Amino acid sequence: MNEAAHLQIFKLSHFQIDFMSVLIFVDQLDGHIKKSSHEALSYGAKIAGQTGDVAEAVVLGAVNEDLAALGQHGVKKVHHVQHDNLKNIDAQVYAKVIADVAQQTGATVVVFSNNSSGKTLAPRVAVRLKAGLVAGANALPDTSNGFSVRKAVFSGKAFANVAITTAIKVISLNVNAYTIVAGEGTAEVTPFNATVDAPKTKVTGSTKTSGKVALTEADVVVSAGRGLKGPENWKMVEELADELGAALACSRPVADAHWRPHNEHVGQTGVAIAPNLYIAVGISGAIQHLAGVNRSKTIVVINKDAEAPFFKAADYGIVGDAFDIIPKFTEAVKKVRGK
Ligand SMILES: Cc1cc2nc3c(=O)[nH]c(=O)nc-3n(C[C@H](O)[C@H](O)[C@H](O)COP(=O)(O)OP(=O)(O)OC[C@H]3O[C@@H](n4cnc5c(N)ncnc54)[C@H](O)[C@@H]3O)c2cc1C
């Protein structure tokens, strides 16, 4: 290799080092940025601080919010890709665009929230970037000796520290696993011209779930099980949830029996959630149920059977009949709220 070629290679690698970034995918619904994306942004910005890279974000499609304000989480730049083909989330189309942005911005780490979008996008982006992936990270990576990320395994019974050895790393962060950090700061918003393929699938209609608060984004969740005896008894649970500004959830047999819709079913085969407060009413606490809720920060269990397994996982427990306790609980919340 001659000297000129050497010089060129040196310059190229120097150029790449200058522009290395941690790229965070910002997920939105109906033009509004999801809370879980604010967590991912805060998390990604912290990683950039650890690795000495710049935190940047990528937003796909039209958004009704001020993207410059994402700078409050520590991102310096927002790459905004707008195209008619991005109207509905299509995993293949989105993954190609995100990988393209990652490559062109020299991203060494790509961060997603491990929400429904992140679960479909992160593996596809990882394949395109030939990157190692940790899905469902619970903590910041340990960069003291390589790059390893902690995640829960065996339905939350253990943790694994997974080392990623590829040049580019992809991480999807569990929802509610990292506290949103918001300070001062404005990000530079730049349009990003990407080739956006036409989706191979066509969305012919969509139905919104009935819940007032989205289950996966909720801070407080009130959940009920077979102990409520039938769908007609959900009114009292709904009232409590309304007073607490909580989302509703249920155990699997409740959804299987069509007492509640399946999008409320939490657990191993349902939605996995990690709210700050999970109130379980008339749910036994089977391992398959716990697998989806055991990352909740505080668990309150109301069950008439003092031996119900759920009490072992609870921070607070009330042994008693839900039909007595829930109306009293709702009244007490109203009183505290001055109603
Ligand atoms: C492969 C597999 C996957 C599964 N996935 C899931 C999953 O994702 N999510 C899930 O939830 N389950 C799942 N299950 C089912 C799980 O094993 C349990 O059967 C289920 O969670 C039990 O639901 P439950 O607690 O509502 O009902 P039950 O087990 O019938 O418990 C009802 C509870 O209510 C209490 N109770 C009764 N009356 C009252 C009252 N008046 N006041 C207060 N308490 C009362 C009882 O003491 C009891 O503890 C799965 C099972 C399998 C095999």
mmCIF file of C-alpha atoms and ligand atoms in Angstrom:
data_model
loop_
_atom_site.group_PDB
_atom_site.id
_atom_site.type_symbol
_atom_site.label_atom_id
_atom_site.label_comp_id
_atom_site.label_asym_id
_atom_site.label_seq_id
_atom_site.Cartn_x
_atom_site.Cartn_y
_atom_site.Cartn_z
ATOM 1 C CA MET A 1 0.000 0.000 0.000
ATOM 2 C CA ASN A 2 1.462 3.353 -0.945
ATOM 3 C CA GLU A 3 1.676 6.361 1.325
ATOM 4 C CA ALA A 4 -1.296 8.136 -0.293
ATOM 5 C CA ALA A 5 -3.528 5.137 0.301
ATOM 6 C CA HIS A 6 -2.354 4.982 3.915
ATOM 7 C CA LEU A 7 -3.196 8.615 4.339
ATOM 8 C CA GLN A 8 -6.627 8.124 2.826
ATOM 9 C CA ILE A 9 -7.423 5.267 5.190
ATOM 10 C CA PHE A 10 -6.194 7.263 8.137
ATOM 11 C CA LYS A 11 -8.365 10.204 7.121
ATOM 12 C CA LEU A 12 -11.379 7.987 6.603
ATOM 13 C CA SER A 13 -11.128 6.362 10.015
ATOM 14 C CA HIS A 14 -10.403 9.732 11.601
ATOM 15 C CA PHE A 15 -13.536 11.116 9.933
ATOM 16 C CA GLN A 16 -15.607 8.193 11.256
ATOM 17 C CA ILE A 17 -14.332 8.571 14.805
ATOM 18 C CA ASP A 18 -15.248 12.260 14.791
ATOM 19 C CA PHE A 19 -18.824 11.448 13.892
ATOM 20 C CA MET A 20 -19.563 8.428 16.049
ATOM 21 C CA SER A 21 -22.929 8.571 17.677
ATOM 22 C CA VAL A 22 -25.424 6.788 19.837
ATOM 23 C CA LEU A 23 -28.606 6.783 17.770
ATOM 24 C CA ILE A 24 -31.967 6.572 19.535
ATOM 25 C CA PHE A 25 -35.138 5.632 17.693
ATOM 26 C CA VAL A 26 -38.047 7.868 18.724
ATOM 27 C CA ASP A 27 -41.334 6.020 18.574
ATOM 28 C CA GLN A 28 -44.575 7.904 18.162
ATOM 29 C CA LEU A 29 -48.269 7.222 18.042
ATOM 30 C CA ASP A 30 -50.602 9.542 16.137
ATOM 31 C CA GLY A 31 -47.860 12.170 16.044
ATOM 32 C CA HIS A 32 -47.185 12.060 19.789
ATOM 33 C CA ILE A 33 -43.899 10.821 21.138
ATOM 34 C CA LYS A 34 -44.340 7.896 23.503
ATOM 35 C CA LYS A 35 -43.187 8.114 27.124
ATOM 36 C CA SER A 36 -41.027 5.044 26.522
ATOM 37 C CA SER A 37 -39.152 6.993 23.843
ATOM 38 C CA HIS A 38 -38.305 9.697 26.373
ATOM 39 C CA GLU A 39 -36.838 6.930 28.541
ATOM 40 C CA ALA A 40 -34.835 5.568 25.593
ATOM 41 C CA LEU A 41 -33.582 9.072 24.756
ATOM 42 C CA SER A 42 -32.415 9.664 28.346
ATOM 43 C CA TYR A 43 -30.783 6.221 28.406
ATOM 44 C CA GLY A 44 -29.071 6.663 25.021
ATOM 45 C CA ALA A 45 -27.767 10.116 25.977
ATOM 46 C CA LYS A 46 -26.255 8.645 29.134
ATOM 47 C CA ILE A 47 -24.541 5.897 27.100
ATOM 48 C CA ALA A 48 -23.134 8.574 24.786
ATOM 49 C CA GLY A 49 -21.711 10.265 27.888
ATOM 50 C CA GLN A 50 -20.104 6.955 28.901
ATOM 51 C CA THR A 51 -18.594 6.185 25.502
ATOM 52 C CA GLY A 52 -17.664 9.760 24.587
ATOM 53 C CA ASP A 53 -19.990 9.752 21.559
ATOM 54 C CA VAL A 54 -22.711 12.170 20.540
ATOM 55 C CA ALA A 55 -26.350 11.300 21.232
ATOM 56 C CA GLU A 56 -28.596 11.667 18.201
ATOM 57 C CA ALA A 57 -32.190 10.701 17.540
ATOM 58 C CA VAL A 58 -34.084 9.456 14.524
ATOM 59 C CA VAL A 59 -37.765 10.214 14.008
ATOM 60 C CA LEU A 60 -39.808 8.682 11.202
ATOM 61 C CA GLY A 61 -42.980 10.252 9.866
ATOM 62 C CA ALA A 62 -44.965 13.350 10.768
ATOM 63 C CA VAL A 63 -44.918 14.425 14.417
ATOM 64 C CA ASN A 64 -47.065 17.012 16.188
ATOM 65 C CA GLU A 65 -44.403 17.865 18.750
ATOM 66 C CA ASP A 66 -41.393 20.147 18.861
ATOM 67 C CA LEU A 67 -38.518 17.840 17.989
ATOM 68 C CA ALA A 68 -35.906 20.398 19.039
ATOM 69 C CA ALA A 69 -37.203 19.938 22.593
ATOM 70 C CA LEU A 70 -35.821 16.380 22.586
ATOM 71 C CA GLY A 71 -32.539 18.128 23.347
ATOM 72 C CA GLN A 72 -33.726 18.293 26.958
ATOM 73 C CA HIS A 73 -32.768 14.613 27.253
ATOM 74 C CA GLY A 74 -29.242 15.261 26.001
ATOM 75 C CA VAL A 75 -29.530 14.501 22.287
ATOM 76 C CA LYS A 76 -27.711 16.972 20.078
ATOM 77 C CA LYS A 77 -29.302 16.214 16.749
ATOM 78 C CA VAL A 78 -32.610 14.832 15.508
ATOM 79 C CA HIS A 79 -32.686 13.228 12.051
ATOM 80 C CA HIS A 80 -36.208 13.554 10.762
ATOM 81 C CA VAL A 81 -37.268 11.340 7.858
ATOM 82 C CA GLN A 82 -40.581 12.308 6.313
ATOM 83 C CA HIS A 83 -42.232 10.309 3.552
ATOM 84 C CA ASP A 84 -45.731 9.156 2.662
ATOM 85 C CA ASN A 85 -44.583 5.534 2.965
ATOM 86 C CA LEU A 86 -43.883 6.081 6.680
ATOM 87 C CA LYS A 87 -47.472 6.882 7.603
ATOM 88 C CA ASN A 88 -48.041 3.487 9.209
ATOM 89 C CA ILE A 89 -45.318 1.597 10.986
ATOM 90 C CA ASP A 90 -44.071 -1.204 8.745
ATOM 91 C CA ALA A 91 -41.215 -3.130 10.323
ATOM 92 C CA GLN A 92 -39.327 -3.848 7.081
ATOM 93 C CA VAL A 93 -39.591 -0.317 5.718
ATOM 94 C CA TYR A 94 -38.777 1.331 9.043
ATOM 95 C CA ALA A 95 -35.855 -1.002 9.801
ATOM 96 C CA LYS A 96 -34.209 -0.238 6.456
ATOM 97 C CA VAL A 97 -34.481 3.508 7.006
ATOM 98 C CA ILE A 98 -33.200 3.356 10.586
ATOM 99 C CA ALA A 99 -30.243 1.182 9.531
ATOM 100 C CA ASP A 100 -29.517 3.655 6.741
ATOM 101 C CA VAL A 101 -29.526 6.592 9.176
ATOM 102 C CA ALA A 102 -27.337 4.605 11.599
ATOM 103 C CA GLN A 103 -24.790 3.859 8.877
ATOM 104 C CA GLN A 104 -24.682 7.372 7.528
ATOM 105 C CA THR A 105 -24.357 8.970 10.945
ATOM 106 C CA GLY A 106 -21.676 6.542 12.127
ATOM 107 C CA ALA A 107 -23.765 5.143 14.959
ATOM 108 C CA THR A 108 -21.912 2.705 17.184
ATOM 109 C CA VAL A 109 -24.886 2.071 19.455
ATOM 110 C CA VAL A 110 -28.531 2.070 18.350
ATOM 111 C CA VAL A 111 -31.155 2.266 21.110
ATOM 112 C CA PHE A 112 -34.829 1.320 20.960
ATOM 113 C CA SER A 113 -37.481 1.063 23.611
ATOM 114 C CA ASN A 114 -38.426 -2.586 24.077
ATOM 115 C CA ASN A 115 -42.070 -1.709 23.375
ATOM 116 C CA SER A 116 -44.135 -3.247 20.582
ATOM 117 C CA SER A 117 -42.348 -1.197 17.880
ATOM 118 C CA GLY A 118 -38.886 -1.810 19.337
ATOM 119 C CA LYS A 119 -39.513 -5.543 19.566
ATOM 120 C CA THR A 120 -40.076 -5.760 15.811
ATOM 121 C CA LEU A 121 -37.529 -3.149 14.729
ATOM 122 C CA ALA A 122 -34.458 -3.799 16.893
ATOM 123 C CA PRO A 123 -33.726 -7.340 15.605
ATOM 124 C CA ARG A 124 -34.229 -6.286 11.976
ATOM 125 C CA VAL A 125 -31.944 -3.281 12.366
ATOM 126 C CA ALA A 126 -29.367 -5.459 14.146
ATOM 127 C CA VAL A 127 -29.329 -7.892 11.196
ATOM 128 C CA ARG A 128 -28.922 -5.063 8.688
ATOM 129 C CA LEU A 129 -26.034 -3.569 10.691
ATOM 130 C CA LYS A 130 -24.466 -6.974 11.499
ATOM 131 C CA ALA A 131 -24.756 -5.860 15.089
ATOM 132 C CA GLY A 132 -25.099 -7.779 18.337
ATOM 133 C CA LEU A 133 -28.425 -7.198 20.072
ATOM 134 C CA VAL A 134 -29.534 -7.155 23.686
ATOM 135 C CA ALA A 135 -33.318 -7.146 23.786
ATOM 136 C CA GLY A 136 -34.910 -6.041 27.053
ATOM 137 C CA ALA A 137 -32.017 -4.242 28.746
ATOM 138 C CA ASN A 138 -32.599 -3.250 32.358
ATOM 139 C CA ALA A 139 -29.582 -1.077 33.055
ATOM 140 C CA LEU A 140 -26.879 1.035 31.474
ATOM 141 C CA PRO A 141 -24.138 -0.954 29.746
ATOM 142 C CA ASP A 142 -20.962 -1.714 31.633
ATOM 143 C CA THR A 143 -18.211 -0.249 29.451
ATOM 144 C CA SER A 144 -15.377 -0.715 31.941
ATOM 145 C CA ASN A 145 -14.148 -3.872 30.194
ATOM 146 C CA GLY A 146 -15.784 -4.288 26.803
ATOM 147 C CA PHE A 147 -19.493 -3.653 26.473
ATOM 148 C CA SER A 148 -22.008 -5.721 28.410
ATOM 149 C CA VAL A 149 -25.658 -5.112 29.106
ATOM 150 C CA ARG A 150 -27.835 -6.527 31.885
ATOM 151 C CA LYS A 151 -31.183 -8.087 31.073
ATOM 152 C CA ALA A 152 -33.692 -10.257 32.912
ATOM 153 C CA VAL A 153 -33.939 -13.930 31.955
ATOM 154 C CA PHE A 154 -36.158 -16.892 32.928
ATOM 155 C CA SER A 155 -39.242 -14.689 33.330
ATOM 156 C CA GLY A 156 -37.416 -12.282 35.625
ATOM 157 C CA LYS A 157 -35.998 -14.985 37.917
ATOM 158 C CA ALA A 158 -32.391 -14.096 37.069
ATOM 159 C CA PHE A 159 -30.233 -11.493 35.369
ATOM 160 C CA ALA A 160 -27.735 -12.072 32.585
ATOM 161 C CA ASN A 161 -24.915 -9.740 31.671
ATOM 162 C CA VAL A 162 -24.644 -10.065 27.923
ATOM 163 C CA ALA A 163 -21.429 -8.947 26.229
ATOM 164 C CA ILE A 164 -21.756 -7.438 22.761
ATOM 165 C CA THR A 165 -18.551 -7.758 20.797
ATOM 166 C CA THR A 166 -19.611 -6.433 17.391
ATOM 167 C CA ALA A 167 -18.534 -2.977 16.242
ATOM 168 C CA ILE A 168 -22.134 -1.746 16.290
ATOM 169 C CA LYS A 169 -24.382 -2.576 19.195
ATOM 170 C CA VAL A 170 -28.179 -2.582 19.299
ATOM 171 C CA ILE A 171 -30.026 -2.341 22.605
ATOM 172 C CA SER A 172 -33.736 -2.300 23.318
ATOM 173 C CA LEU A 173 -34.485 -0.860 26.735
ATOM 174 C CA ASN A 174 -37.299 -2.306 28.824
ATOM 175 C CA VAL A 175 -40.177 0.104 29.384
ATOM 176 C CA ASN A 176 -39.964 1.825 32.784
ATOM 177 C CA ALA A 177 -36.450 0.478 33.377
ATOM 178 C CA TYR A 178 -34.777 3.890 33.144
ATOM 179 C CA THR A 179 -35.893 7.193 34.646
ATOM 180 C CA ILE A 180 -36.510 10.046 32.215
ATOM 181 C CA VAL A 181 -33.881 12.764 32.578
ATOM 182 C CA ALA A 182 -34.981 16.185 31.387
ATOM 183 C CA GLY A 183 -32.840 19.274 31.654
ATOM 184 C CA GLU A 184 -32.020 22.247 29.477
ATOM 185 C CA GLY A 185 -31.050 21.843 25.871
ATOM 186 C CA THR A 186 -32.281 22.078 22.335
ATOM 187 C CA ALA A 187 -31.468 19.642 19.576
ATOM 188 C CA GLU A 188 -30.708 20.566 15.991
ATOM 189 C CA VAL A 189 -33.448 19.100 13.799
ATOM 190 C CA THR A 190 -32.329 18.129 10.316
ATOM 191 C CA PRO A 191 -34.328 16.523 7.528
ATOM 192 C CA PHE A 192 -32.785 13.212 6.492
ATOM 193 C CA ASN A 193 -33.216 12.124 2.885
ATOM 194 C CA ALA A 194 -33.529 8.378 2.858
ATOM 195 C CA THR A 195 -34.776 5.972 0.242
ATOM 196 C CA VAL A 196 -38.063 4.774 1.673
ATOM 197 C CA ASP A 197 -39.514 1.633 0.147
ATOM 198 C CA ALA A 198 -43.217 1.164 -0.404
ATOM 199 C CA PRO A 199 -44.643 -1.118 2.299
ATOM 200 C CA LYS A 200 -45.520 -4.617 1.123
ATOM 201 C CA THR A 201 -48.537 -4.659 3.407
ATOM 202 C CA LYS A 202 -51.475 -2.289 3.209
ATOM 203 C CA VAL A 203 -53.289 -1.019 6.305
ATOM 204 C CA THR A 204 -56.980 -1.102 5.497
ATOM 205 C CA GLY A 205 -58.243 0.038 8.895
ATOM 206 C CA SER A 206 -57.359 0.275 12.547
ATOM 207 C CA THR A 207 -59.323 -0.053 15.768
ATOM 208 C CA LYS A 208 -58.308 1.797 18.895
ATOM 209 C CA THR A 209 -58.338 -0.118 22.172
ATOM 210 C CA SER A 210 -60.923 1.135 24.619
ATOM 211 C CA GLY A 211 -58.650 1.903 27.590
ATOM 212 C CA LYS A 212 -58.304 5.536 28.601
ATOM 213 C CA VAL A 213 -54.659 5.018 29.563
ATOM 214 C CA ALA A 214 -52.324 2.899 27.387
ATOM 215 C CA LEU A 215 -51.369 -0.193 29.379
ATOM 216 C CA THR A 216 -47.706 -0.339 28.409
ATOM 217 C CA GLU A 217 -47.166 3.361 29.117
ATOM 218 C CA ALA A 218 -49.161 3.536 32.371
ATOM 219 C CA ASP A 219 -47.641 4.556 35.688
ATOM 220 C CA VAL A 220 -50.412 2.838 37.620
ATOM 221 C CA VAL A 221 -52.238 -0.345 36.599
ATOM 222 C CA VAL A 222 -55.292 -1.860 38.270
ATOM 223 C CA SER A 223 -55.603 -5.492 37.299
ATOM 224 C CA ALA A 224 -58.224 -8.070 38.164
ATOM 225 C CA GLY A 225 -58.615 -11.810 37.867
ATOM 226 C CA ARG A 226 -61.075 -14.622 38.155
ATOM 227 C CA GLY A 227 -61.742 -13.637 41.756
ATOM 228 C CA LEU A 228 -64.128 -10.981 40.400
ATOM 229 C CA LYS A 229 -66.521 -13.795 39.332
ATOM 230 C CA GLY A 230 -67.784 -12.177 36.112
ATOM 231 C CA PRO A 231 -67.535 -9.252 33.671
ATOM 232 C CA GLU A 232 -70.455 -7.458 35.314
ATOM 233 C CA ASN A 233 -68.251 -6.780 38.368
ATOM 234 C CA TRP A 234 -65.598 -4.807 36.501
ATOM 235 C CA LYS A 235 -67.383 -1.502 37.101
ATOM 236 C CA MET A 236 -65.875 -1.168 40.568
ATOM 237 C CA VAL A 237 -62.395 -1.884 39.209
ATOM 238 C CA GLU A 238 -62.912 0.694 36.449
ATOM 239 C CA GLU A 239 -63.979 3.286 39.019
ATOM 240 C CA LEU A 240 -60.836 2.699 41.062
ATOM 241 C CA ALA A 241 -58.690 2.889 37.909
ATOM 242 C CA ASP A 242 -60.397 6.159 36.899
ATOM 243 C CA GLU A 243 -59.716 7.713 40.304
ATOM 244 C CA LEU A 244 -56.059 6.677 40.146
ATOM 245 C CA GLY A 245 -55.615 7.616 36.469
ATOM 246 C CA ALA A 246 -54.657 3.990 35.959
ATOM 247 C CA ALA A 247 -54.801 1.578 33.044
ATOM 248 C CA LEU A 248 -56.773 -1.649 33.327
ATOM 249 C CA ALA A 249 -55.303 -5.119 33.033
ATOM 250 C CA CYS A 250 -56.454 -8.668 33.692
ATOM 251 C CA SER A 251 -55.268 -12.237 34.055
ATOM 252 C CA ARG A 252 -55.363 -14.594 31.100
ATOM 253 C CA PRO A 253 -58.417 -16.690 32.051
ATOM 254 C CA VAL A 254 -60.391 -13.456 32.287
ATOM 255 C CA ALA A 255 -59.492 -12.576 28.688
ATOM 256 C CA ASP A 256 -59.962 -16.188 27.552
ATOM 257 C CA ALA A 257 -63.482 -16.095 28.978
ATOM 258 C CA HIS A 258 -64.100 -12.817 27.081
ATOM 259 C CA TRP A 259 -64.798 -10.935 30.313
ATOM 260 C CA ARG A 260 -62.181 -8.423 29.156
ATOM 261 C CA PRO A 261 -60.417 -7.796 25.824
ATOM 262 C CA HIS A 262 -57.183 -9.670 25.135
ATOM 263 C CA ASN A 263 -55.136 -6.479 24.891
ATOM 264 C CA GLU A 264 -55.574 -6.180 28.694
ATOM 265 C CA HIS A 265 -54.184 -9.641 29.409
ATOM 266 C CA VAL A 266 -50.805 -9.393 31.138
ATOM 267 C CA GLY A 267 -48.271 -12.127 31.733
ATOM 268 C CA GLN A 268 -45.996 -14.526 29.957
ATOM 269 C CA THR A 269 -48.351 -14.899 27.002
ATOM 270 C CA GLY A 270 -49.793 -11.409 27.268
ATOM 271 C CA VAL A 271 -48.423 -7.914 27.630
ATOM 272 C CA ALA A 272 -45.355 -7.423 29.844
ATOM 273 C CA ILE A 273 -45.583 -4.268 31.910
ATOM 274 C CA ALA A 274 -43.517 -2.455 34.514
ATOM 275 C CA PRO A 275 -45.623 0.323 36.027
ATOM 276 C CA ASN A 276 -44.683 2.173 39.189
ATOM 277 C CA LEU A 277 -47.730 0.705 40.912
ATOM 278 C CA TYR A 278 -49.496 -2.576 40.081
ATOM 279 C CA ILE A 279 -52.669 -3.364 42.010
ATOM 280 C CA ALA A 280 -53.789 -6.988 41.586
ATOM 281 C CA VAL A 281 -57.327 -7.813 42.643
ATOM 282 C CA GLY A 282 -58.514 -11.418 42.896
ATOM 283 C CA ILE A 283 -55.509 -12.800 41.018
ATOM 284 C CA SER A 284 -53.756 -15.869 42.444
ATOM 285 C CA GLY A 285 -50.243 -14.933 41.246
ATOM 286 C CA ALA A 286 -49.383 -17.878 39.027
ATOM 287 C CA ILE A 287 -45.832 -17.858 37.662
ATOM 288 C CA GLN A 288 -47.114 -17.130 34.146
ATOM 289 C CA HIS A 289 -48.938 -14.049 35.421
ATOM 290 C CA LEU A 290 -45.968 -12.844 37.465
ATOM 291 C CA ALA A 291 -43.696 -13.139 34.417
ATOM 292 C CA GLY A 292 -45.443 -10.145 32.882
ATOM 293 C CA VAL A 293 -45.767 -7.935 35.951
ATOM 294 C CA ASN A 294 -42.853 -8.691 38.270
ATOM 295 C CA ARG A 295 -40.873 -5.686 37.042
ATOM 296 C CA SER A 296 -43.510 -3.362 38.561
ATOM 297 C CA LYS A 297 -41.907 -1.066 41.123
ATOM 298 C CA THR A 298 -44.585 -1.559 43.796
ATOM 299 C CA ILE A 299 -47.075 -4.435 43.857
ATOM 300 C CA VAL A 300 -50.261 -4.347 45.924
ATOM 301 C CA VAL A 301 -52.243 -7.579 46.179
ATOM 302 C CA ILE A 302 -55.868 -7.859 47.277
ATOM 303 C CA ASN A 303 -56.965 -11.449 47.740
ATOM 304 C CA LYS A 304 -59.306 -13.220 50.144
ATOM 305 C CA ASP A 305 -56.940 -16.180 50.445
ATOM 306 C CA ALA A 306 -54.009 -15.353 52.747
ATOM 307 C CA GLU A 307 -52.083 -18.252 51.149
ATOM 308 C CA ALA A 308 -52.393 -16.891 47.581
ATOM 309 C CA PRO A 309 -48.905 -17.092 45.972
ATOM 310 C CA PHE A 310 -49.134 -13.469 44.812
ATOM 311 C CA PHE A 311 -48.553 -12.271 48.399
ATOM 312 C CA LYS A 312 -44.965 -13.559 48.150
ATOM 313 C CA ALA A 313 -44.282 -11.092 45.329
ATOM 314 C CA ALA A 314 -46.244 -8.238 46.920
ATOM 315 C CA ASP A 315 -44.896 -5.106 48.574
ATOM 316 C CA TYR A 316 -48.264 -4.545 50.250
ATOM 317 C CA GLY A 317 -51.064 -7.036 50.726
ATOM 318 C CA ILE A 318 -54.674 -6.849 51.820
ATOM 319 C CA VAL A 319 -56.322 -10.130 52.808
ATOM 320 C CA GLY A 320 -60.032 -9.731 52.264
ATOM 321 C CA ASP A 321 -62.966 -9.778 49.916
ATOM 322 C CA ALA A 322 -62.449 -7.557 46.863
ATOM 323 C CA PHE A 323 -66.148 -6.712 46.871
ATOM 324 C CA ASP A 324 -65.729 -5.083 50.307
ATOM 325 C CA ILE A 325 -62.292 -3.594 49.771
ATOM 326 C CA ILE A 326 -62.430 -2.027 46.305
ATOM 327 C CA PRO A 327 -65.371 0.375 46.954
ATOM 328 C CA LYS A 328 -63.689 1.450 50.231
ATOM 329 C CA PHE A 329 -60.349 1.860 48.458
ATOM 330 C CA THR A 330 -62.012 4.037 45.778
ATOM 331 C CA GLU A 331 -63.720 6.178 48.435
ATOM 332 C CA ALA A 332 -60.412 6.616 50.263
ATOM 333 C CA VAL A 333 -58.684 7.723 47.032
ATOM 334 C CA LYS A 334 -61.500 10.218 46.384
ATOM 335 C CA LYS A 335 -61.116 11.587 49.914
ATOM 336 C CA VAL A 336 -57.360 12.018 49.502
ATOM 337 C CA ARG A 337 -58.035 13.834 46.226
ATOM 338 C CA GLY A 338 -60.527 16.105 48.041
ATOM 339 C CA LYS A 339 -63.597 14.836 46.140
HETATM 340 C C1 LIG B 1 -48.452 -21.750 29.010
HETATM 341 C C2 LIG B 1 -49.275 -20.900 29.915
HETATM 342 C C3 LIG B 1 -49.232 -19.532 29.780
HETATM 343 C C4 LIG B 1 -49.986 -18.711 30.615
HETATM 344 N N1 LIG B 1 -49.911 -17.350 30.468
HETATM 345 C C5 LIG B 1 -50.570 -16.570 31.328
HETATM 346 C C6 LIG B 1 -50.473 -15.164 31.252
HETATM 347 O O1 LIG B 1 -49.813 -14.621 30.391
HETATM 348 N N2 LIG B 1 -51.153 -14.438 32.163
HETATM 349 C C7 LIG B 1 -51.933 -14.987 33.136
HETATM 350 O O2 LIG B 1 -52.532 -14.240 33.931
HETATM 351 N N3 LIG B 1 -52.046 -16.306 33.210
HETATM 352 C C8 LIG B 1 -51.415 -17.123 32.346
HETATM 353 N N4 LIG B 1 -51.549 -18.462 32.429
HETATM 354 C C9 LIG B 1 -52.554 -19.004 33.385
HETATM 355 C C10 LIG B 1 -52.019 -19.082 34.800
HETATM 356 O O3 LIG B 1 -51.332 -20.272 35.002
HETATM 357 C C11 LIG B 1 -53.173 -18.978 35.821
HETATM 358 O O4 LIG B 1 -54.076 -20.011 35.559
HETATM 359 C C12 LIG B 1 -53.917 -17.657 35.782
HETATM 360 O O5 LIG B 1 -53.006 -16.585 35.919
HETATM 361 C C13 LIG B 1 -54.917 -17.588 36.932
HETATM 362 O O6 LIG B 1 -55.727 -16.484 36.783
HETATM 363 P P1 LIG B 1 -56.450 -15.849 38.049
HETATM 364 O O7 LIG B 1 -55.419 -15.575 39.090
HETATM 365 O O8 LIG B 1 -57.281 -14.723 37.568
HETATM 366 O O9 LIG B 1 -57.461 -16.983 38.481
HETATM 367 P P2 LIG B 1 -57.414 -18.040 39.677
HETATM 368 O O10 LIG B 1 -56.174 -18.842 39.653
HETATM 369 O O11 LIG B 1 -58.710 -18.747 39.640
HETATM 370 O O12 LIG B 1 -57.342 -17.145 40.977
HETATM 371 C C14 LIG B 1 -58.377 -16.327 41.437
HETATM 372 C C15 LIG B 1 -57.918 -15.710 42.736
HETATM 373 O O13 LIG B 1 -58.930 -14.831 43.191
HETATM 374 C C16 LIG B 1 -59.045 -14.972 44.597
HETATM 375 N N5 LIG B 1 -60.405 -14.563 44.948
HETATM 376 C C17 LIG B 1 -61.553 -15.240 44.727
HETATM 377 N N6 LIG B 1 -62.617 -14.525 45.154
HETATM 378 C C18 LIG B 1 -62.111 -13.366 45.670
HETATM 379 C C19 LIG B 1 -62.692 -12.221 46.265
HETATM 380 N N7 LIG B 1 -64.024 -12.111 46.397
HETATM 381 N N8 LIG B 1 -61.899 -11.242 46.686
HETATM 382 C C20 LIG B 1 -60.530 -11.332 46.571
HETATM 383 N N9 LIG B 1 -59.933 -12.407 46.009
HETATM 384 C C21 LIG B 1 -60.706 -13.402 45.554
HETATM 385 C C22 LIG B 1 -58.740 -16.425 44.881
HETATM 386 O O14 LIG B 1 -58.310 -16.607 46.228
HETATM 387 C C23 LIG B 1 -57.647 -16.698 43.858
HETATM 388 O O15 LIG B 1 -56.364 -16.463 44.409
HETATM 389 C C24 LIG B 1 -50.813 -19.292 31.602
HETATM 390 C C25 LIG B 1 -50.827 -20.677 31.745
HETATM 391 C C26 LIG B 1 -50.093 -21.479 30.910
HETATM 392 C C27 LIG B 1 -50.112 -22.959 31.086
#
